[in-house]
Amino acid sequence: MTDRLTIAQPDDWHLHVRTGSILKTVLAHTARQFGRAIIMPNLKPPVTTVEHAMAYRAEIIAALPQESIFQPLMTLYLTGNTSVEEVKKAAESEHIYAFKLYPAGATTNSDAGVANIAAAYPIFAAMEKHNIPLLIHGEATNAEYDIFDREKIFIDNQLSQITQQFPALRIVVEHLTTEEAVQFVESSSENIGATITPQHLLYNRNAILAGGIRPHFYCLPILKREHHRLALLNAATSGNPKFFLGTDSAPHLTSLKENACGCAGCYSAHAALELYAEAFEQADALDKLEGFASFYGADFYQLPRNTRTISLEKQSWTVPMDYGDNDNLITPLRAGEKLHWKVLAT
């Protein structure tokens, strides 16, 4: 049995850190584990220009612990008003790494997202030309679609068409949740990659609904049936470089989660690598964690792999019930429960 694991420092290829006081509460959790992270742009207002992204990046850097080496990798929010000129500016910036596509109404702060995806094809063409990746929240948003089927419908109706129309466009299918999505990524070209979250590796939809409604397991795309979880776990632990780490850690105030209309998102940054280690250990695949966490995402984004290392030790510890202060309390995933891996101080 492995009691200690040392790997190249990982990166988080899908992260929400918000802004203001919440940013200051959560950022250190990510910075202690990860060398870099792709920062999501769905603020209010959304980050739609290079100038806004640079200001947001400066805020993130100012909130980092002293002597932190963490690098925020910025993205722009794709809207119906995104221009070809903005794509060119993003490609010329040393700090913009992708555009994020939210179908309008798909998730938190997605109201400004793209309502007519076909109308965005000229923007996709510009991204393909300038070699800048497209990150996709892959869910159909029509009200008549069952929430558990929305990922598959989006793949069938939209994503398959995008990949055919733009074969050289690098696309990350964010936070996979279904067996069908795994199969789509596996059968697509090398330009198609995918991130997988810790909650989708560890839990199925019973975590939200069995024994009462548990809002801190509610995220979008929503947790699915057990056979989908197993398909995700098999993909993550397969050694296939198309699949890599992206927590989708999403800090929401406890008061907004424990609410008559609770918001979607799981906060996992406090124990991200420990949660992934738990999932990989359950699959008897700890030897595959380094590739998934530290190598494949960097390779997909055409960035150098990290040269520093990080170690985890088999050590039980209890997750705090919350983080932040009285005005900004955030309930983390597995609050009050024991975890059995711990990242060692670097």
Tab-separated table of C-alpha atoms in Angstrom:
chain	number	residue	atom	x	y	z
A	1	MET	CA	0.000	0.000	0.000
A	2	THR	CA	1.304	3.451	-0.946
A	3	ASP	CA	1.544	5.858	2.005
A	4	ARG	CA	3.277	8.707	0.194
A	5	LEU	CA	2.984	9.963	-3.354
A	6	THR	CA	5.211	12.533	-5.082
A	7	ILE	CA	4.233	13.913	-8.480
A	8	ALA	CA	5.080	16.869	-10.680
A	9	GLN	CA	3.127	19.876	-9.490
A	10	PRO	CA	-0.332	19.710	-11.054
A	11	ASP	CA	-2.406	22.403	-12.744
A	12	ASP	CA	-6.141	23.074	-12.546
A	13	TRP	CA	-7.550	23.504	-16.040
A	14	HIS	CA	-10.973	24.765	-14.893
A	15	LEU	CA	-11.284	27.042	-11.862
A	16	HIS	CA	-13.592	29.730	-10.477
A	17	VAL	CA	-12.126	32.160	-7.944
A	18	ARG	CA	-14.693	35.009	-8.137
A	19	THR	CA	-13.599	38.487	-7.106
A	20	GLY	CA	-13.378	40.716	-4.038
A	21	SER	CA	-13.546	39.141	-0.585
A	22	ILE	CA	-14.437	35.661	-1.890
A	23	LEU	CA	-11.317	35.660	-4.076
A	24	LYS	CA	-9.196	36.468	-1.036
A	25	THR	CA	-10.824	33.619	0.905
A	26	VAL	CA	-10.334	30.867	-1.677
A	27	LEU	CA	-7.246	31.656	-3.737
A	28	ALA	CA	-4.663	30.347	-1.264
A	29	HIS	CA	-6.308	26.898	-1.381
A	30	THR	CA	-5.545	26.588	-5.077
A	31	ALA	CA	-2.128	28.241	-4.886
A	32	ARG	CA	-0.831	25.748	-2.306
A	33	GLN	CA	-1.428	22.813	-4.661
A	34	PHE	CA	-1.384	23.976	-8.264
A	35	GLY	CA	1.226	25.725	-10.369
A	36	ARG	CA	-1.306	27.215	-12.785
A	37	ALA	CA	-5.036	27.364	-13.344
A	38	ILE	CA	-7.357	28.324	-16.158
A	39	ILE	CA	-9.492	31.079	-14.622
A	40	MET	CA	-13.159	31.135	-15.594
A	41	PRO	CA	-14.531	34.492	-16.836
A	42	ASN	CA	-18.165	34.311	-15.653
A	43	LEU	CA	-18.062	37.256	-13.305
A	44	LYS	CA	-20.693	39.971	-13.116
A	45	PRO	CA	-20.114	41.636	-15.531
A	46	PRO	CA	-18.413	38.860	-17.509
A	47	VAL	CA	-14.783	39.151	-18.593
A	48	THR	CA	-15.243	39.756	-22.323
A	49	THR	CA	-12.199	41.863	-23.283
A	50	VAL	CA	-8.448	41.575	-22.984
A	51	GLU	CA	-8.414	44.765	-20.906
A	52	HIS	CA	-10.910	43.389	-18.399
A	53	ALA	CA	-8.970	40.118	-18.192
A	54	MET	CA	-5.742	41.993	-17.460
A	55	ALA	CA	-7.418	43.921	-14.645
A	56	TYR	CA	-8.837	40.672	-13.237
A	57	ARG	CA	-5.433	39.008	-13.475
A	58	ALA	CA	-3.890	41.883	-11.523
A	59	GLU	CA	-6.525	41.453	-8.800
A	60	ILE	CA	-5.765	37.733	-8.571
A	61	ILE	CA	-2.014	38.277	-8.344
A	62	ALA	CA	-2.495	40.915	-5.637
A	63	ALA	CA	-4.536	38.411	-3.591
A	64	LEU	CA	-1.918	35.636	-3.740
A	65	PRO	CA	0.060	34.664	-0.641
A	66	GLN	CA	3.537	36.175	-0.497
A	67	GLU	CA	6.144	34.369	-2.594
A	68	SER	CA	3.515	32.236	-4.330
A	69	ILE	CA	4.572	30.952	-7.760
A	70	PHE	CA	0.976	30.316	-8.868
A	71	GLN	CA	0.110	31.623	-12.336
A	72	PRO	CA	-3.464	32.541	-13.308
A	73	LEU	CA	-4.159	31.728	-16.963
A	74	MET	CA	-6.893	34.045	-18.163
A	75	THR	CA	-9.868	33.380	-20.442
A	76	LEU	CA	-12.488	35.500	-22.159
A	77	TYR	CA	-16.232	34.994	-22.029
A	78	LEU	CA	-17.732	34.392	-25.465
A	79	THR	CA	-20.890	36.386	-26.162
A	80	GLY	CA	-22.996	37.197	-29.178
A	81	ASN	CA	-21.001	40.433	-29.448
A	82	THR	CA	-17.508	38.921	-29.401
A	83	SER	CA	-15.589	40.194	-32.419
A	84	VAL	CA	-12.944	38.676	-34.656
A	85	GLU	CA	-10.724	41.592	-33.627
A	86	GLU	CA	-11.023	40.591	-29.943
A	87	VAL	CA	-9.985	37.049	-30.839
A	88	LYS	CA	-6.871	38.428	-32.538
A	89	LYS	CA	-6.089	40.624	-29.512
A	90	ALA	CA	-6.514	37.626	-27.214
A	91	ALA	CA	-4.199	35.515	-29.351
A	92	GLU	CA	-1.558	38.253	-29.241
A	93	SER	CA	-1.764	38.565	-25.449
A	94	GLU	CA	0.706	36.508	-23.434
A	95	HIS	CA	-1.886	36.079	-20.680
A	96	ILE	CA	-5.058	34.950	-22.530
A	97	TYR	CA	-5.247	31.208	-23.073
A	98	ALA	CA	-8.782	30.471	-24.265
A	99	PHE	CA	-12.356	31.599	-24.828
A	100	LYS	CA	-15.188	30.084	-22.792
A	101	LEU	CA	-18.517	29.213	-24.401
A	102	TYR	CA	-21.519	29.134	-22.084
A	103	PRO	CA	-24.812	28.378	-23.798
A	104	ALA	CA	-27.086	31.135	-22.515
A	105	GLY	CA	-28.743	30.058	-19.261
A	106	ALA	CA	-26.693	26.894	-18.815
A	107	THR	CA	-25.147	27.632	-15.409
A	108	THR	CA	-24.047	30.334	-12.943
A	109	ASN	CA	-23.703	33.783	-14.532
A	110	SER	CA	-24.339	32.435	-18.029
A	111	ASP	CA	-27.118	34.843	-18.992
A	112	ALA	CA	-24.694	36.718	-21.248
A	113	GLY	CA	-23.726	33.502	-23.005
A	114	VAL	CA	-24.327	32.491	-26.593
A	115	ALA	CA	-27.982	31.979	-27.507
A	116	ASN	CA	-27.375	31.040	-31.154
A	117	ILE	CA	-24.243	28.923	-31.377
A	118	ALA	CA	-24.283	28.755	-35.185
A	119	ALA	CA	-24.019	32.543	-35.241
A	120	ALA	CA	-20.684	32.233	-33.404
A	121	TYR	CA	-19.113	30.171	-36.192
A	122	PRO	CA	-17.118	33.157	-37.581
A	123	ILE	CA	-15.583	33.544	-34.121
A	124	PHE	CA	-14.726	29.837	-34.015
A	125	ALA	CA	-13.064	30.237	-37.412
A	126	ALA	CA	-10.958	33.106	-36.043
A	127	MET	CA	-9.999	31.039	-33.003
A	128	GLU	CA	-9.031	28.155	-35.265
A	129	LYS	CA	-6.902	30.521	-37.369
A	130	HIS	CA	-5.147	32.005	-34.343
A	131	ASN	CA	-4.753	28.672	-32.512
A	132	ILE	CA	-6.611	29.719	-29.371
A	133	PRO	CA	-8.678	27.021	-27.625
A	134	LEU	CA	-12.431	26.981	-27.141
A	135	LEU	CA	-13.648	25.779	-23.743
A	136	ILE	CA	-17.231	24.538	-23.790
A	137	HIS	CA	-19.856	24.101	-21.093
A	138	GLY	CA	-21.568	21.359	-23.051
A	139	GLU	CA	-25.242	21.434	-22.142
A	140	ALA	CA	-28.351	22.129	-24.173
A	141	THR	CA	-30.532	24.673	-22.403
A	142	ASN	CA	-33.991	24.250	-23.936
A	143	ALA	CA	-36.512	24.059	-21.108
A	144	GLU	CA	-38.143	20.907	-22.471
A	145	TYR	CA	-34.943	18.858	-22.197
A	146	ASP	CA	-34.481	16.672	-19.134
A	147	ILE	CA	-31.634	18.034	-17.024
A	148	PHE	CA	-29.962	14.607	-16.947
A	149	ASP	CA	-29.927	14.450	-20.769
A	150	ARG	CA	-28.640	17.926	-21.582
A	151	GLU	CA	-24.994	17.004	-22.040
A	152	LYS	CA	-25.749	14.217	-24.514
A	153	ILE	CA	-28.189	16.427	-26.452
A	154	PHE	CA	-25.594	19.189	-26.729
A	155	ILE	CA	-22.997	16.759	-28.027
A	156	ASP	CA	-25.395	15.299	-30.573
A	157	ASN	CA	-26.881	18.593	-31.772
A	158	GLN	CA	-24.072	21.125	-31.385
A	159	LEU	CA	-20.631	19.830	-30.476
A	160	SER	CA	-20.490	17.192	-33.206
A	161	GLN	CA	-21.237	19.925	-35.757
A	162	ILE	CA	-18.616	22.299	-34.334
A	163	THR	CA	-15.895	19.672	-34.481
A	164	GLN	CA	-16.781	18.807	-38.078
A	165	GLN	CA	-16.856	22.432	-39.195
A	166	PHE	CA	-13.607	23.388	-37.427
A	167	PRO	CA	-11.331	20.325	-37.385
A	168	ALA	CA	-8.212	22.291	-36.408
A	169	LEU	CA	-9.893	24.136	-33.513
A	170	ARG	CA	-8.640	22.933	-30.145
A	171	ILE	CA	-11.647	22.293	-27.905
A	172	VAL	CA	-11.875	21.362	-24.242
A	173	VAL	CA	-15.180	19.738	-23.327
A	174	GLU	CA	-15.454	20.910	-19.738
A	175	HIS	CA	-16.518	18.813	-16.732
A	176	LEU	CA	-17.612	15.606	-18.472
A	177	THR	CA	-20.480	13.793	-16.757
A	178	THR	CA	-21.670	11.010	-19.059
A	179	GLU	CA	-20.483	7.823	-20.703
A	180	GLU	CA	-21.578	9.275	-24.054
A	181	ALA	CA	-19.353	12.326	-23.543
A	182	VAL	CA	-16.376	10.084	-22.747
A	183	GLN	CA	-17.013	8.108	-25.920
A	184	PHE	CA	-17.290	11.296	-27.979
A	185	VAL	CA	-13.952	12.615	-26.729
A	186	GLU	CA	-12.243	9.253	-27.172
A	187	SER	CA	-13.432	8.951	-30.772
A	188	SER	CA	-12.613	12.555	-31.744
A	189	SER	CA	-9.365	13.963	-33.084
A	190	GLU	CA	-6.391	14.872	-30.928
A	191	ASN	CA	-7.660	18.477	-30.936
A	192	ILE	CA	-10.478	17.494	-28.555
A	193	GLY	CA	-9.676	17.199	-24.848
A	194	ALA	CA	-11.774	17.140	-21.686
A	195	THR	CA	-11.642	17.983	-18.005
A	196	ILE	CA	-13.164	15.894	-15.231
A	197	THR	CA	-14.035	17.161	-11.750
A	198	PRO	CA	-13.447	15.371	-8.422
A	199	GLN	CA	-17.159	15.290	-7.592
A	200	HIS	CA	-18.032	13.550	-10.845
A	201	LEU	CA	-15.339	10.924	-10.181
A	202	LEU	CA	-16.436	10.278	-6.605
A	203	TYR	CA	-20.234	10.645	-6.598
A	204	ASN	CA	-23.368	9.810	-8.503
A	205	ARG	CA	-26.734	11.557	-8.243
A	206	ASN	CA	-27.626	9.761	-5.016
A	207	ALA	CA	-25.237	12.167	-3.279
A	208	ILE	CA	-27.650	15.012	-4.011
A	209	LEU	CA	-30.954	13.254	-3.430
A	210	ALA	CA	-30.644	10.203	-1.166
A	211	GLY	CA	-31.603	10.898	2.446
A	212	GLY	CA	-32.694	14.449	1.701
A	213	ILE	CA	-31.636	17.198	-0.680
A	214	ARG	CA	-27.968	18.004	-0.104
A	215	PRO	CA	-27.254	21.277	-1.899
A	216	HIS	CA	-23.474	21.209	-1.593
A	217	PHE	CA	-23.372	18.312	-4.075
A	218	TYR	CA	-25.499	20.208	-6.587
A	219	CYS	CA	-23.509	21.370	-9.590
A	220	LEU	CA	-24.018	21.795	-13.308
A	221	PRO	CA	-23.743	19.613	-15.239
A	222	ILE	CA	-25.538	17.656	-12.549
A	223	LEU	CA	-24.219	14.377	-11.117
A	224	LYS	CA	-25.464	11.404	-13.129
A	225	ARG	CA	-26.096	7.662	-12.660
A	226	GLU	CA	-23.446	5.278	-11.335
A	227	HIS	CA	-22.553	3.817	-14.730
A	228	HIS	CA	-21.670	7.313	-15.933
A	229	ARG	CA	-19.436	7.860	-12.885
A	230	LEU	CA	-17.632	4.621	-13.611
A	231	ALA	CA	-17.116	5.632	-17.238
A	232	LEU	CA	-15.553	8.904	-16.070
A	233	LEU	CA	-13.330	7.107	-13.575
A	234	ASN	CA	-12.179	4.676	-16.256
A	235	ALA	CA	-11.365	7.571	-18.574
A	236	ALA	CA	-9.476	9.565	-15.942
A	237	THR	CA	-7.393	6.570	-14.865
A	238	SER	CA	-6.823	5.184	-18.356
A	239	GLY	CA	-3.686	7.144	-19.164
A	240	ASN	CA	-5.425	8.633	-22.202
A	241	PRO	CA	-3.951	12.157	-22.568
A	242	LYS	CA	-7.282	13.543	-23.797
A	243	PHE	CA	-8.548	13.606	-20.185
A	244	PHE	CA	-7.053	15.910	-17.575
A	245	LEU	CA	-7.730	17.619	-14.262
A	246	GLY	CA	-10.195	20.480	-14.013
A	247	THR	CA	-11.879	20.931	-10.655
A	248	ASP	CA	-14.591	23.406	-11.662
A	249	SER	CA	-14.240	24.457	-8.015
A	250	ALA	CA	-16.971	27.058	-7.587
A	251	PRO	CA	-17.157	29.083	-4.370
A	252	HIS	CA	-20.696	30.109	-3.464
A	253	LEU	CA	-21.766	31.571	-0.162
A	254	THR	CA	-23.381	28.993	2.111
A	255	SER	CA	-26.461	31.200	2.330
A	256	LEU	CA	-26.875	30.977	-1.462
A	257	LYS	CA	-26.406	27.201	-1.551
A	258	GLU	CA	-28.682	26.439	1.404
A	259	ASN	CA	-31.545	28.344	-0.139
A	260	ALA	CA	-35.024	27.734	-1.535
A	261	CYS	CA	-33.392	28.058	-4.967
A	262	GLY	CA	-29.835	26.992	-4.221
A	263	CYS	CA	-27.155	27.816	-6.779
A	264	ALA	CA	-25.068	25.264	-8.675
A	265	GLY	CA	-21.432	24.550	-7.889
A	266	CYS	CA	-19.189	22.511	-5.590
A	267	TYR	CA	-16.315	24.136	-3.730
A	268	SER	CA	-13.418	21.669	-3.882
A	269	ALA	CA	-10.265	23.813	-4.043
A	270	HIS	CA	-9.582	23.292	-0.332
A	271	ALA	CA	-8.825	19.598	-0.943
A	272	ALA	CA	-8.729	19.181	-4.695
A	273	LEU	CA	-5.692	16.954	-5.046
A	274	GLU	CA	-6.650	14.919	-1.988
A	275	LEU	CA	-10.078	14.219	-3.518
A	276	TYR	CA	-8.566	13.151	-6.829
A	277	ALA	CA	-6.098	10.907	-4.982
A	278	GLU	CA	-9.036	9.262	-3.208
A	279	ALA	CA	-10.776	8.570	-6.512
A	280	PHE	CA	-7.643	7.197	-8.169
A	281	GLU	CA	-6.846	5.041	-5.144
A	282	GLN	CA	-10.353	3.562	-5.228
A	283	ALA	CA	-9.667	2.590	-8.844
A	284	ASP	CA	-6.256	1.128	-7.865
A	285	ALA	CA	-4.680	3.633	-10.255
A	286	LEU	CA	-2.571	6.034	-8.191
A	287	ASP	CA	0.218	5.537	-10.729
A	288	LYS	CA	-1.992	7.268	-13.309
A	289	LEU	CA	-2.658	10.403	-11.226
A	290	GLU	CA	0.484	12.283	-12.281
A	291	GLY	CA	-0.321	12.133	-15.981
A	292	PHE	CA	-3.931	13.211	-15.446
A	293	ALA	CA	-3.076	15.968	-12.945
A	294	SER	CA	0.307	17.239	-14.087
A	295	PHE	CA	1.074	16.392	-17.718
A	296	TYR	CA	-1.857	16.021	-20.095
A	297	GLY	CA	-3.466	19.416	-19.591
A	298	ALA	CA	-0.173	21.256	-20.047
A	299	ASP	CA	0.477	19.270	-23.204
A	300	PHE	CA	-2.980	20.070	-24.604
A	301	TYR	CA	-2.518	23.796	-23.937
A	302	GLN	CA	0.969	23.598	-25.506
A	303	LEU	CA	2.632	24.773	-22.309
A	304	PRO	CA	5.707	23.373	-20.556
A	305	ARG	CA	5.123	20.835	-17.821
A	306	ASN	CA	5.863	21.980	-14.270
A	307	THR	CA	9.276	21.004	-12.955
A	308	ARG	CA	8.549	21.391	-9.227
A	309	THR	CA	7.055	18.471	-7.340
A	310	ILE	CA	4.365	18.090	-4.707
A	311	SER	CA	3.810	15.273	-2.229
A	312	LEU	CA	0.747	13.726	-0.626
A	313	GLU	CA	0.801	11.524	2.447
A	314	LYS	CA	-1.694	9.001	3.746
A	315	GLN	CA	-2.984	11.006	6.692
A	316	SER	CA	-6.506	11.425	8.027
A	317	TRP	CA	-7.807	14.936	8.583
A	318	THR	CA	-11.214	16.507	8.993
A	319	VAL	CA	-12.455	19.050	6.477
A	320	PRO	CA	-13.563	22.273	8.205
A	321	MET	CA	-17.280	23.021	8.232
A	322	ASP	CA	-16.700	26.294	6.438
A	323	TYR	CA	-14.151	28.807	5.219
A	324	GLY	CA	-14.254	32.604	5.307
A	325	ASP	CA	-15.779	34.980	7.823
A	326	ASN	CA	-19.334	35.534	9.023
A	327	ASP	CA	-20.254	37.614	5.974
A	328	ASN	CA	-18.597	35.302	3.442
A	329	LEU	CA	-18.964	31.726	4.670
A	330	ILE	CA	-18.350	29.001	2.079
A	331	THR	CA	-19.192	25.368	2.797
A	332	PRO	CA	-16.637	23.065	1.157
A	333	LEU	CA	-17.220	19.683	-0.400
A	334	ARG	CA	-17.067	17.005	2.340
A	335	ALA	CA	-17.456	19.563	5.130
A	336	GLY	CA	-16.995	17.908	8.538
A	337	GLU	CA	-15.907	14.600	6.974
A	338	LYS	CA	-12.549	12.856	7.058
A	339	LEU	CA	-10.200	12.683	4.108
A	340	HIS	CA	-7.345	10.214	4.070
A	341	TRP	CA	-4.782	11.934	1.849
A	342	LYS	CA	-3.142	15.257	2.652
A	343	VAL	CA	-0.946	17.523	0.560
A	344	LEU	CA	2.299	18.227	2.404
A	345	ALA	CA	3.562	21.766	2.806
A	346	THR	CA	6.003	22.745	0.071
